[in-house]
Coordinates of C-alpha atoms and ligand atoms in Angstrom, one line a residue:
M1 CA 0.1 0.1 0.1
T2 CA 1.3 3.3 -0.6
D3 CA 2.5 5.8 2.5
F4 CA 0.4 8.9 1.7
D5 CA 1.1 9.9 4.8
A6 CA 4.5 9.9 3.8
T7 CA 3.8 11.2 0.5
R8 CA 3.1 14.0 2.0
A9 CA 5.4 15.7 3.7
L10 CA 7.6 15.1 0.3
F11 CA 5.2 18.9 -0.5
D12 CA 6.2 22.0 0.9
L13 CA 2.0 23.1 1.5
P14 CA 1.0 26.3 3.0
D15 CA -0.8 25.7 6.5
G16 CA -4.6 26.4 6.7
I17 CA -5.4 25.7 2.9
V18 CA -7.1 22.8 1.3
Y19 CA -5.5 22.5 -2.7
L20 CA -7.4 21.4 -4.5
D21 CA -6.0 22.5 -7.4
G22 CA -2.6 20.7 -8.2
N23 CA -4.8 19.7 -11.9
S24 CA -4.2 23.0 -12.6
L25 CA -0.4 23.7 -11.1
G26 CA 0.7 21.4 -8.9
P27 CA 2.2 22.3 -5.7
L28 CA 6.4 22.8 -4.8
P29 CA 7.7 19.1 -4.1
R30 CA 10.6 20.2 -1.3
A31 CA 13.2 17.9 -3.5
A32 CA 12.6 20.3 -6.4
R33 CA 13.0 23.5 -4.4
E34 CA 16.6 22.2 -2.9
R35 CA 17.1 20.6 -6.2
V36 CA 16.6 23.9 -8.3
A37 CA 18.9 25.6 -5.9
R38 CA 22.2 23.0 -5.7
E39 CA 21.3 23.5 -10.2
V40 CA 21.7 27.0 -10.4
S41 CA 24.2 27.5 -7.6
H42 CA 26.8 24.2 -7.9
A43 CA 25.9 23.3 -11.9
W44 CA 25.1 26.5 -13.4
G45 CA 27.5 28.9 -10.6
T46 CA 30.3 27.0 -11.1
L47 CA 30.2 24.4 -13.9
L48 CA 29.1 26.3 -15.7
I49 CA 28.9 25.2 -19.9
R50 CA 31.1 22.0 -18.8
G51 CA 27.3 21.4 -16.8
W52 CA 25.6 20.3 -20.3
N53 CA 29.1 17.7 -20.1
E54 CA 29.0 17.0 -16.4
A55 CA 25.8 17.6 -14.9
G56 CA 24.2 15.7 -17.3
W57 CA 21.5 18.3 -18.8
M58 CA 22.3 17.3 -22.6
D59 CA 20.1 13.7 -21.1
L60 CA 17.6 15.7 -18.5
P61 CA 15.2 14.8 -21.8
E62 CA 15.6 11.5 -21.7
T63 CA 16.1 11.1 -17.8
V64 CA 13.6 12.7 -17.2
G65 CA 10.8 11.4 -20.6
N66 CA 11.5 7.7 -19.0
K67 CA 10.2 8.4 -15.5
I68 CA 7.6 10.0 -16.9
G69 CA 7.5 6.6 -19.4
R70 CA 7.0 4.5 -16.5
L71 CA 3.6 6.3 -14.6
I72 CA 1.9 5.8 -18.3
G73 CA 3.2 2.6 -19.7
A74 CA 5.2 3.7 -21.7
P75 CA 7.9 2.1 -22.8
E76 CA 12.2 3.1 -22.0
G77 CA 13.5 5.0 -24.5
S78 CA 9.6 5.7 -25.8
V79 CA 9.5 9.6 -24.0
V80 CA 10.8 12.8 -24.8
A81 CA 10.5 15.3 -21.8
G82 CA 10.4 19.3 -23.5
D83 CA 8.9 22.5 -24.6
S84 CA 4.8 23.1 -24.0
T85 CA 1.9 20.8 -24.0
S86 CA 0.3 23.0 -27.6
V87 CA 3.8 22.9 -28.8
N88 CA 4.1 19.2 -28.5
L89 CA 0.7 18.4 -29.7
F90 CA 1.6 20.3 -33.4
K91 CA 4.9 18.1 -33.3
A92 CA 2.4 14.7 -32.5
L93 CA -0.1 15.5 -35.0
T94 CA 2.7 16.5 -38.0
A95 CA 3.8 13.4 -37.1
A96 CA 1.2 11.3 -37.5
L97 CA 0.7 13.3 -40.2
S98 CA 3.8 12.6 -41.7
L99 CA 2.6 8.6 -41.5
S100 CA -1.3 8.9 -42.0
G101 CA -1.2 8.4 -46.2
E102 CA -3.8 10.5 -48.3
R103 CA -7.1 10.6 -46.1
K104 CA -7.8 14.6 -45.0
V105 CA -9.6 14.1 -41.7
V106 CA -8.6 14.6 -38.7
L107 CA -11.3 14.1 -35.7
S108 CA -11.3 15.6 -31.6
D109 CA -13.9 16.9 -29.6
S110 CA -15.7 20.1 -28.6
G111 CA -14.7 18.7 -24.8
N112 CA -10.9 19.1 -26.4
F113 CA -8.6 22.3 -24.4
P114 CA -9.1 24.8 -26.8
T115 CA -5.1 24.9 -27.5
D116 CA -5.3 21.2 -28.7
L117 CA -8.0 23.0 -31.6
Y118 CA -6.3 26.1 -32.0
V119 CA -3.0 24.0 -32.4
A120 CA -4.6 21.6 -34.7
Q121 CA -6.3 23.6 -36.8
Q122 CA -3.8 25.9 -37.6
A123 CA -1.6 23.2 -38.2
L124 CA -3.2 21.8 -41.0
V125 CA -3.3 24.7 -42.9
A126 CA 0.6 25.2 -42.6
L127 CA 1.0 21.3 -43.7
G128 CA -1.5 22.5 -46.9
R129 CA -2.2 19.5 -47.4
G130 CA -6.4 19.4 -47.9
H131 CA -6.9 18.0 -44.1
A132 CA -9.8 19.1 -42.2
L133 CA -10.0 19.2 -38.6
K134 CA -13.8 17.8 -37.5
I135 CA -15.1 18.1 -34.4
V136 CA -17.7 16.3 -33.0
A137 CA -19.4 16.4 -29.2
P138 CA -17.1 13.9 -26.9
E139 CA -20.8 11.0 -27.1
E140 CA -20.2 11.1 -31.1
I141 CA -17.2 10.5 -31.6
D142 CA -16.7 6.2 -31.4
G143 CA -19.4 6.9 -34.3
A144 CA -17.4 9.5 -36.2
I145 CA -14.5 6.9 -35.8
D146 CA -14.2 5.3 -39.7
E147 CA -12.4 5.3 -43.0
T148 CA -11.8 8.8 -43.5
V149 CA -10.8 9.4 -40.4
A150 CA -6.8 9.7 -41.0
V151 CA -5.8 10.7 -36.2
L152 CA -7.9 10.9 -33.7
M153 CA -6.5 13.7 -31.6
L154 CA -8.6 13.1 -28.4
T155 CA -8.1 15.1 -24.7
E156 CA -8.3 11.2 -22.2
V157 CA -10.1 13.4 -19.9
D158 CA -12.2 16.4 -20.2
Y159 CA -10.7 19.7 -18.5
R160 CA -14.1 21.2 -18.0
T161 CA -16.0 18.1 -16.4
G162 CA -13.4 15.1 -15.8
R163 CA -15.0 12.7 -18.3
L164 CA -13.1 10.0 -18.8
H165 CA -12.5 8.8 -22.3
D166 CA -11.8 5.2 -23.1
M167 CA -8.7 5.1 -24.7
T168 CA -8.3 1.3 -25.9
A169 CA -11.6 1.6 -26.6
L170 CA -10.8 4.1 -29.0
T171 CA -8.0 3.6 -29.9
A172 CA -8.9 -0.3 -30.9
K173 CA -11.5 1.5 -32.5
A174 CA -9.4 4.4 -34.2
H175 CA -7.1 1.4 -36.0
G176 CA -9.9 -1.3 -37.1
A177 CA -10.6 2.2 -39.3
G178 CA -7.4 2.7 -40.1
A179 CA -6.5 5.4 -38.5
L180 CA -3.8 6.5 -35.5
T181 CA -4.3 7.9 -32.3
V182 CA -3.2 11.0 -30.7
W183 CA -4.1 11.3 -26.6
D184 CA -3.6 14.7 -24.8
L185 CA -3.0 12.7 -21.2
A186 CA -3.0 16.5 -19.4
H187 CA -5.4 15.4 -17.0
S188 CA -4.0 11.5 -16.7
A189 CA -0.3 11.6 -15.8
G190 CA 0.4 11.1 -12.5
A191 CA -4.0 11.4 -11.9
L192 CA -4.4 8.2 -13.1
P193 CA -3.5 4.9 -14.4
V194 CA -2.4 4.8 -18.0
D195 CA -1.1 2.4 -19.8
L196 CA -0.4 4.0 -23.7
S197 CA 1.5 0.0 -24.7
G198 CA -1.9 -1.9 -23.8
A199 CA -3.9 0.5 -24.7
G200 CA -1.2 0.6 -28.5
A201 CA -1.7 4.7 -28.8
D202 CA 0.1 6.0 -31.7
F203 CA 1.3 9.6 -30.0
A204 CA 1.0 11.0 -27.0
I205 CA 2.4 13.7 -25.3
G206 CA 0.8 15.9 -21.4
C207 CA 2.0 18.0 -18.4
G208 CA 4.6 18.5 -17.0
Y209 CA 3.5 21.0 -14.0
K210 CA -0.2 19.7 -13.6
Y211 CA -0.2 16.2 -11.2
L212 CA 3.1 16.5 -12.4
N213 CA 4.3 18.6 -9.8
G214 CA 6.8 20.0 -12.1
G215 CA 6.0 23.9 -11.3
P216 CA 5.0 26.4 -13.9
G217 CA 5.4 26.2 -17.1
A218 CA 7.4 22.4 -16.4
P219 CA 8.4 20.8 -19.7
A220 CA 5.9 18.8 -21.1
F221 CA 6.6 15.7 -22.9
I222 CA 6.0 13.2 -25.8
Y223 CA 5.5 10.2 -26.3
V224 CA 5.8 8.1 -29.4
R225 CA 4.7 4.1 -30.5
P226 CA 8.2 2.7 -30.9
E227 CA 7.2 0.9 -34.3
H228 CA 6.7 4.5 -35.5
A229 CA 9.1 6.7 -34.0
D230 CA 12.4 5.3 -36.6
R231 CA 9.6 6.8 -39.7
V232 CA 8.4 9.9 -38.4
S233 CA 8.7 13.5 -40.9
P234 CA 9.3 15.9 -37.8
A235 CA 7.7 19.2 -38.9
L236 CA 9.6 21.2 -36.7
A237 CA 13.2 20.0 -36.7
G238 CA 15.1 21.1 -34.8
W239 CA 19.1 20.1 -33.8
M240 CA 18.4 18.6 -30.7
G241 CA 16.4 16.8 -32.4
H242 CA 19.2 15.3 -34.8
A243 CA 21.2 12.4 -34.9
A244 CA 24.2 14.5 -34.3
P245 CA 24.1 18.1 -33.1
F246 CA 27.4 19.1 -32.8
A247 CA 28.6 17.4 -36.4
F248 CA 26.9 21.1 -37.4
D249 CA 25.6 19.1 -40.6
L250 CA 24.2 21.7 -43.2
G251 CA 21.7 18.8 -43.4
Y252 CA 19.2 17.7 -41.7
A253 CA 18.9 14.7 -40.3
P254 CA 16.7 13.2 -37.8
A255 CA 18.0 11.0 -34.2
A256 CA 17.0 7.4 -34.2
G257 CA 14.1 6.7 -32.6
V258 CA 11.7 9.3 -29.6
N259 CA 15.0 12.0 -29.8
R260 CA 14.3 13.2 -33.1
M261 CA 11.1 15.1 -31.5
R262 CA 13.4 17.0 -29.5
V263 CA 14.2 20.6 -30.9
G264 CA 16.3 23.6 -29.0
T265 CA 18.2 23.8 -26.3
P266 CA 16.0 22.3 -23.0
P267 CA 15.1 24.6 -19.9
I268 CA 17.2 23.0 -17.4
L269 CA 16.1 24.9 -14.2
A270 CA 12.6 24.1 -15.3
M271 CA 13.7 20.3 -16.2
A272 CA 15.9 19.7 -13.3
S273 CA 12.7 20.7 -10.9
L274 CA 10.5 18.3 -12.7
D275 CA 12.9 15.8 -12.6
A276 CA 13.1 15.9 -9.0
A277 CA 9.6 16.3 -8.8
L278 CA 9.4 13.0 -10.0
D279 CA 10.9 11.1 -8.0
V280 CA 8.2 11.7 -5.9
W281 CA 6.8 8.7 -7.8
D282 CA 9.0 6.3 -5.8
G283 CA 7.0 3.4 -4.1
V284 CA 3.8 5.2 -5.1
S285 CA 1.4 2.9 -6.6
M286 CA -0.8 4.2 -9.2
A287 CA -3.4 1.6 -8.7
D288 CA -3.6 3.1 -5.3
V289 CA -3.9 7.0 -6.5
R290 CA -6.6 5.9 -8.6
A291 CA -8.6 4.1 -6.0
R292 CA -7.9 7.1 -2.9
S293 CA -8.9 9.9 -6.0
I294 CA -12.3 7.9 -6.1
E295 CA -12.4 7.8 -2.1
L296 CA -12.0 11.1 -2.1
S297 CA -14.4 12.4 -4.7
E298 CA -17.2 10.5 -4.0
T299 CA -16.7 11.8 -0.3
F300 CA -16.5 15.4 -1.7
I301 CA -19.3 15.1 -3.9
A302 CA -21.8 13.4 -1.0
E303 CA -20.3 15.8 1.5
V304 CA -21.4 19.1 -1.1
E305 CA -24.6 17.4 -2.7
A306 CA -25.9 17.0 1.1
R307 CA -24.9 20.5 1.9
C308 CA -25.2 22.8 -1.3
P309 CA -28.2 22.3 -3.4
Q310 CA -27.4 25.7 -5.4
L311 CA -24.3 24.0 -7.0
A312 CA -25.2 20.9 -9.3
L313 CA -22.8 17.9 -10.5
A314 CA -21.3 18.8 -14.2
S315 CA -19.0 15.2 -14.0
P316 CA -19.9 12.0 -14.3
R317 CA -21.1 10.8 -11.4
D318 CA -20.0 7.4 -11.6
P319 CA -16.8 7.1 -11.1
A320 CA -15.0 5.2 -13.2
R321 CA -16.4 7.5 -16.3
R322 CA -14.2 10.9 -14.7
G323 CA -11.0 11.3 -14.1
S324 CA -9.6 12.4 -11.1
Q325 CA -11.6 16.2 -10.7
V326 CA -15.2 17.0 -10.0
S327 CA -17.0 19.9 -11.3
F328 CA -20.3 21.1 -10.1
V329 CA -21.7 24.0 -12.4
F330 CA -23.2 27.2 -10.2
A331 CA -23.9 30.8 -12.5
E332 CA -21.5 33.1 -9.7
G333 CA -18.9 30.0 -10.2
Y334 CA -16.4 32.3 -10.4
A335 CA -17.3 34.7 -7.0
A336 CA -17.9 31.3 -5.2
M337 CA -14.3 30.6 -5.8
Q338 CA -13.1 33.5 -5.1
A339 CA -14.9 33.3 -1.5
A340 CA -14.1 29.5 -1.0
I341 CA -10.0 30.5 -1.5
A342 CA -10.5 33.9 0.4
N343 CA -11.7 31.1 3.0
G344 CA -9.0 28.8 2.5
V345 CA -9.9 26.0 0.2
V346 CA -8.6 26.5 -3.5
G347 CA -9.8 25.4 -6.9
D348 CA -10.7 26.8 -9.5
F349 CA -13.3 28.5 -12.7
R350 CA -13.3 27.2 -16.1
A351 CA -15.7 29.5 -17.8
P352 CA -18.8 29.9 -18.1
D353 CA -19.9 28.0 -15.2
I354 CA -17.6 25.8 -14.2
M355 CA -16.2 25.4 -10.4
R356 CA -13.1 22.6 -10.4
F357 CA -11.7 20.6 -7.7
G358 CA -8.8 18.3 -8.5
F359 CA -8.0 15.1 -6.3
T360 CA -4.5 14.1 -5.4
P361 CA -3.8 11.9 -3.3
L362 CA -0.2 12.0 -3.1
Y363 CA -1.4 15.5 -0.7
V364 CA -4.9 15.6 -0.3
G365 CA -6.7 13.6 2.1
L366 CA -10.0 12.5 3.4
A367 CA -10.3 15.4 6.1
D368 CA -9.5 18.0 3.7
V369 CA -12.1 17.9 1.4
V370 CA -14.4 17.5 4.0
R371 CA -12.9 20.4 5.4
A372 CA -13.9 21.9 1.6
A373 CA -16.9 20.8 1.5
G374 CA -17.5 22.8 4.8
V375 CA -16.2 26.3 3.4
L376 CA -18.2 25.4 -0.3
E377 CA -21.7 25.3 1.9
R378 CA -20.6 28.9 3.8
V379 CA -19.7 30.5 0.8
M380 CA -23.2 29.2 -0.4
G381 CA -25.4 29.3 2.6
E382 CA -24.2 33.1 3.9
R383 CA -24.3 34.0 -0.4
L384 CA -20.2 35.0 0.1
W385 CA -20.2 34.6 -2.9
D386 CA -22.5 38.1 -3.1
R387 CA -19.9 40.5 -2.4
P388 CA -18.4 42.3 -4.7
E389 CA -14.7 42.0 -4.1
F390 CA -15.5 38.3 -5.1
K391 CA -16.4 39.8 -8.4
Q392 CA -13.3 41.0 -9.5
K393 CA -12.0 38.8 -12.8
A394 CA -8.5 38.2 -12.5
K395 CA -6.9 37.4 -15.6
V396 CA -6.3 34.2 -14.7
T397 CA -8.7 32.4 -13.0
Ligands
PLP1 C1 -3.6 22.0 -19.5 C2 -3.8 21.8 -21.1 C3 -2.7 21.9 -21.8 C4 -1.7 23.6 -21.3 O1 -0.7 23.4 -22.3 P1 -0.1 24.9 -22.4 O2 0.8 24.2 -24.1 O3 1.3 24.4 -21.0 O4 -0.4 25.7 -22.6 C5 -2.9 21.6 -23.2 N1 -4.0 20.6 -23.6 C6 -4.6 20.1 -21.9 C7 -6.0 19.7 -22.3 C8 -4.4 21.2 -21.1 O5 -5.0 19.8 -20.0

């Protein structure tokens, strides 16, 4: 059994708050704080340029990629860390289309995160091969997979409602229709068991700063199924993805395997933070994380529904169909969330009316969840959300 008291002690959380926003920005692992300080003062400060060879900087995208790979069912050498999730989506989608022949449809759903849809729309324009992005409702995806589809591009867990797609079934269906798959694991990696190999997924990407706790703007990651990795033609071909970066050849020759998906110089301080943050997972079973996350979210839903009749559940009621977050609809959700935050319960808000709460067993326990429901009861019962100071929208909601 995973010792969740022990994992909680690995994080530096401010006193007195219940943090239910680790699905948006994971908190600070103590090891990441120490590692970044050491990387700055020792590696950068004293090794200077030698850090690339002597502090392992050059290999960090692979080292970090392999640590992430263990959490998502990806074999050694099939994941690299770097760039943002948005950029990795561009890399994955264009790589998939480099393998996919003459079909013209990229299929996605209206529950996808907007950046994924924006990146895809413009990538298809830039490719200029006549592809079109087809967006259907999440529940219509299964029926829309047919032999016109080149690539099925989905986010496994809906950022608003937490609805979970069946990656294994949809990947099998896509393959049956002759399509490739690109999965965005932004709300999956570190949140629930993922088995990319078992599902046969072709490409996957995900985020380093949510459930992986790498810090604000932490590097993202990309997975390429090993049997494709030596065949894909990267659209963003940089020197770090070249077969011999320090040969300085004028012509591009891709590195072997997933390393060709690297582009430019990795952000070492951010990469080091993520590297240290991933050690939190040593000795953690993802099955235990999932079981505890369900226990937390089920308790939260029961408590909130008993105490706050004003809030309507926006997430699937069946925990097997949810990721690790729970959302409630409330017309004044922004102000209500601000009032909750002012009272020590931190979640976030997604327009137009979603109050979102993430459940992260590494550092959130049952008592936290019950306390959070109690605060929401006060916010609702005493109409704290109706105060003007909570209605001023900030840039980030
Ligand atoms: C959080 C998230 C992103 C974030 O992309 P960035 O490039 O890091 O800003 C992208 N896609 C999904 C599905 C997300 O949940």
